[in-house]
Amino acid sequence: MRYSALQILKQGLTGNRRWERAWRKPDPKPSYDIIIIGGGGHGLATAYYLAAVHGQSNVAVLERGYFGGGNVGRNTTIVRANYGLPGNSEFYSHSLKLWEGLEQELNFNVMHSQRGVINLFHSDGQRDAAARRGNAMINQGDDAILLDRGDCRQMLPYLDFDQTRFPIYGGLYHPRGGTARHDAVAWGFARGADQRGVDLIDNCEVTGIDIQNGHVTGVQTTRGAIRAKKIGIVVAGNSSRVAAMAGMRLPIESHVLQAFVTEGLKPVIDHVVTYGMGHFYISQSDKGGLVFGGDLDFYPSYASRGNLPMVEHVMEAGMTLMPMLGKARLLRSWGGIMDMSPDGSPIIDRTGIRGLYLNCGWCYGGFKAVPGSGNCFAHLMATDRPHDAAARYKLSRFETGFGLMDEEGTGAQHNLH
Amino acid sequence: MLIPCPLCGARDLREFTPKGAAVTLHRPDVGAGLDAWNDYLHLRDNPAGPTRELWWHGSGCGAWLVVERNTLTHEVSGARLAEEEAGA
């Protein structure tokens, strides 16, 4: 069923009784050409592009829980391409271009809203760094505008510009950045993959990966054994656990990152605003809630919930940036499990086992990468060659030290990002 | 989360800084080779369940601790001084 305004009218007039389910609910077949482990944003996008771009329809996505129930349903929905380093720069640029055509391509309203992202800076040195990053973004073909203090006052009148600790000097404005409806992205890719013949199998936990003579042959699951020629691991915070089934140890630590939303308010924040010095960023959802977050709790965790000291820290940072925040009441908080890599950049690569591919290390920035990651991972799995935009996301870069992408410049070791 | 510092008693999480998996106590020899160093610097078991980590009691006694903790529940089951652990 194609979604359109006319369809809404037609269904509305007939009591909304004839909507079809968005995707089938098939039982697993005994074998597939390709199995994707993980039915989150990245896994569903991979399946979609395998079918849509590479004509691979004998594909299954295996999901332990329900589709879109992982980090794609637990993030702060920001979409941007404001990276500076070669490797990241071209990848996120590629991903943003896919975002811009996503709704038409998927025939699904993902509510992609290019409301602009503003990264604030608070010193002359930070202004120089922002100008340099902006130039890198422009050289990549994306957009960046350096705002001075007056521009920021006009666009963001609610900030406390004269706070003594981090007075606001200006910001780097990325107009094509913005937000999207997180769940809809998962649903749109799921529906698109299903329409092209991909089997989406939920409540199906992978319990083992079968390997013979250094080549994958299939998986063991809670719904029986399934054979496959190629297998992709796309499980974010659970990457180490699944890779261990194939005897691998990864350069990954799983950490909890918390996020928060207030009660719904009238429109008050028009952009995505980031306040790096306070480890704080905020935007307003289309429902009106102020969505914001901060830094990791910084200890490894699989608990999907954090501790109160970080809650307090985020609220304090928010209050120093925009004191009006104190008038809003917090509605919910939650945590997601981040697959943190040593240099803060992701991995899209083959493994030492033939037919086994790995997509992980998205740290706390996986949402904006969903289309790009799926697109590039599908390319790698279908052709056995890396996509140009993701060619630098190599697993071997930690071992060799060649091609590390430490965007923050803090070092390429665990605990530093 | 309370961490039972052997010198100070049970103290609030905010007094401590996590410093990663306790494998970093066992530094390879200089000539140990690429695999051993890659293992030490980058690869992690990253367990879902009981784990052993280094924590630094920076806002307390300044001791380095080996903390036994569960990454699924955040339950802390014990802590001892890292210098006892390392034998250094």
CSV table of C-alpha atoms in Angstrom, one decimal, chain A residues 3-141:
chain,number,residue,atom,x,y,z
A,3,TYR,CA,1.1,6.1,1.6
A,4,SER,CA,-0.3,9.5,0.4
A,5,ALA,CA,-2.6,12.3,1.4
A,6,LEU,CA,-5.3,10.7,-0.8
A,7,GLN,CA,-4.8,7.4,1.0
A,8,ILE,CA,-5.3,9.0,4.4
A,9,LEU,CA,-8.6,10.6,3.1
A,10,LYS,CA,-9.8,7.3,1.6
A,11,GLN,CA,-9.0,5.3,4.7
A,12,GLY,CA,-10.4,8.0,7.0
A,13,LEU,CA,-13.7,7.9,5.1
A,14,THR,CA,-13.9,4.1,5.5
A,15,GLY,CA,-13.3,4.2,9.2
A,16,ASN,CA,-9.6,3.4,9.1
A,17,ARG,CA,-10.4,-0.3,9.0
A,18,ARG,CA,-8.5,-1.1,5.8
A,19,TRP,CA,-4.9,-0.1,6.6
A,20,GLU,CA,-2.6,-3.0,5.8
A,21,ARG,CA,0.2,-4.0,8.2
A,22,ALA,CA,3.4,-2.2,7.4
A,23,TRP,CA,5.4,-5.4,7.0
A,24,ARG,CA,4.8,-9.1,7.1
A,25,LYS,CA,5.6,-11.4,10.0
A,26,PRO,CA,7.3,-14.4,8.4
A,27,ASP,CA,8.7,-17.5,10.0
A,28,PRO,CA,12.4,-18.0,9.4
A,29,LYS,CA,13.3,-20.1,6.3
A,30,PRO,CA,16.0,-22.8,6.7
A,31,SER,CA,18.5,-20.7,4.7
A,32,TYR,CA,19.2,-17.2,3.3
A,33,ASP,CA,21.9,-15.7,1.2
A,34,ILE,CA,22.5,-13.0,3.8
A,35,ILE,CA,21.5,-12.7,7.4
A,36,ILE,CA,21.7,-9.4,9.2
A,37,ILE,CA,21.9,-9.8,13.0
A,38,GLY,CA,20.2,-6.8,14.6
A,39,GLY,CA,16.9,-5.1,13.7
A,40,GLY,CA,17.7,-1.6,14.7
A,41,GLY,CA,18.1,1.4,12.4
A,42,HIS,CA,21.5,0.3,10.9
A,43,GLY,CA,20.4,-3.3,10.4
A,44,LEU,CA,17.1,-2.4,8.8
A,45,ALA,CA,18.8,0.2,6.6
A,46,THR,CA,21.4,-2.4,5.5
A,47,ALA,CA,18.7,-4.8,4.6
A,48,TYR,CA,16.8,-2.1,2.7
A,49,TYR,CA,19.8,-1.1,0.6
A,50,LEU,CA,20.9,-4.7,0.0
A,51,ALA,CA,17.5,-5.2,-1.7
A,52,ALA,CA,17.0,-1.8,-3.2
A,53,VAL,CA,20.5,-1.1,-4.6
A,54,HIS,CA,22.1,-4.6,-4.9
A,55,GLY,CA,19.0,-6.7,-5.8
A,56,GLN,CA,19.6,-9.0,-2.9
A,57,SER,CA,16.2,-10.1,-1.6
A,58,ASN,CA,17.0,-13.5,-0.1
A,59,VAL,CA,17.9,-11.7,3.1
A,60,ALA,CA,16.7,-12.0,6.7
A,61,VAL,CA,17.0,-9.5,9.5
A,62,LEU,CA,17.1,-11.3,12.9
A,63,GLU,CA,16.0,-9.2,15.9
A,64,ARG,CA,16.2,-10.4,19.5
A,65,GLY,CA,13.3,-8.1,20.7
A,66,TYR,CA,11.1,-5.9,18.5
A,67,PHE,CA,12.2,-3.9,15.5
A,68,GLY,CA,13.5,-0.4,16.4
A,69,GLY,CA,13.6,-1.3,20.1
A,70,GLY,CA,17.3,-0.5,20.6
A,71,ASN,CA,19.2,2.7,20.2
A,72,VAL,CA,17.2,3.9,17.2
A,73,GLY,CA,14.3,4.2,19.6
A,74,ARG,CA,16.4,5.7,22.4
A,75,ASN,CA,18.3,8.6,21.0
A,76,THR,CA,17.9,12.4,20.6
A,77,THR,CA,17.2,12.3,16.9
A,78,ILE,CA,19.9,14.7,15.6
A,79,VAL,CA,20.9,14.6,12.0
A,80,ARG,CA,24.0,16.5,10.9
A,81,ALA,CA,27.2,16.4,8.8
A,82,ASN,CA,29.6,18.7,10.6
A,83,TYR,CA,32.6,16.5,10.9
A,84,GLY,CA,36.1,17.7,10.2
A,85,LEU,CA,38.4,14.7,9.6
A,86,PRO,CA,38.9,12.9,6.3
A,87,GLY,CA,37.0,9.6,6.7
A,88,ASN,CA,34.2,11.0,8.8
A,89,SER,CA,33.7,14.1,6.7
A,90,GLU,CA,32.8,12.2,3.5
A,91,PHE,CA,30.8,9.5,5.3
A,92,TYR,CA,28.5,11.9,7.1
A,93,SER,CA,28.1,14.0,4.0
A,94,HIS,CA,27.0,10.9,2.1
A,95,SER,CA,24.6,10.0,4.9
A,96,LEU,CA,23.1,13.5,5.0
A,97,LYS,CA,22.4,13.4,1.3
A,98,LEU,CA,20.6,10.1,1.7
A,99,TRP,CA,18.5,11.7,4.5
A,100,GLU,CA,17.5,14.5,2.2
A,101,GLY,CA,15.9,12.0,-0.2
A,102,LEU,CA,14.8,9.5,2.3
A,103,GLU,CA,11.1,10.3,2.6
A,104,GLN,CA,10.5,10.1,-1.1
A,105,GLU,CA,12.6,7.0,-1.4
A,106,LEU,CA,10.9,5.1,1.4
A,107,ASN,CA,7.4,6.6,0.8
A,108,PHE,CA,7.4,7.1,4.6
A,109,ASN,CA,7.2,10.3,6.6
A,110,VAL,CA,10.3,10.3,8.8
A,111,MET,CA,9.7,13.9,9.7
A,112,HIS,CA,13.2,15.0,8.7
A,113,SER,CA,13.4,18.6,9.7
A,114,GLN,CA,16.4,20.6,8.6
A,115,ARG,CA,16.1,23.2,11.3
A,116,GLY,CA,19.8,23.8,11.6
A,117,VAL,CA,22.4,22.8,14.2
A,118,ILE,CA,24.3,25.5,16.1
A,119,ASN,CA,27.5,24.5,18.0
A,120,LEU,CA,28.3,27.3,20.5
A,121,PHE,CA,31.8,28.5,21.2
A,122,HIS,CA,33.1,30.4,24.2
A,123,SER,CA,36.7,31.6,23.5
A,124,ASP,CA,38.9,33.0,20.7
A,125,GLY,CA,40.6,29.6,20.4
A,126,GLN,CA,37.3,27.8,20.0
A,127,ARG,CA,36.2,30.4,17.4
A,128,ASP,CA,39.3,29.5,15.4
A,129,ALA,CA,38.6,25.8,15.7
A,130,ALA,CA,34.9,26.4,14.6
A,131,ALA,CA,36.0,28.4,11.6
A,132,ARG,CA,38.4,25.6,10.6
A,133,ARG,CA,35.8,23.0,11.0
A,134,GLY,CA,33.3,25.1,9.0
A,135,ASN,CA,35.8,25.4,6.2
A,136,ALA,CA,36.3,21.6,6.2
A,137,MET,CA,32.5,21.2,6.0
A,138,ILE,CA,32.3,23.6,3.1
A,139,ASN,CA,35.2,21.9,1.3
A,140,GLN,CA,33.3,18.7,1.7
A,141,GLY,CA,30.4,20.3,-0.1
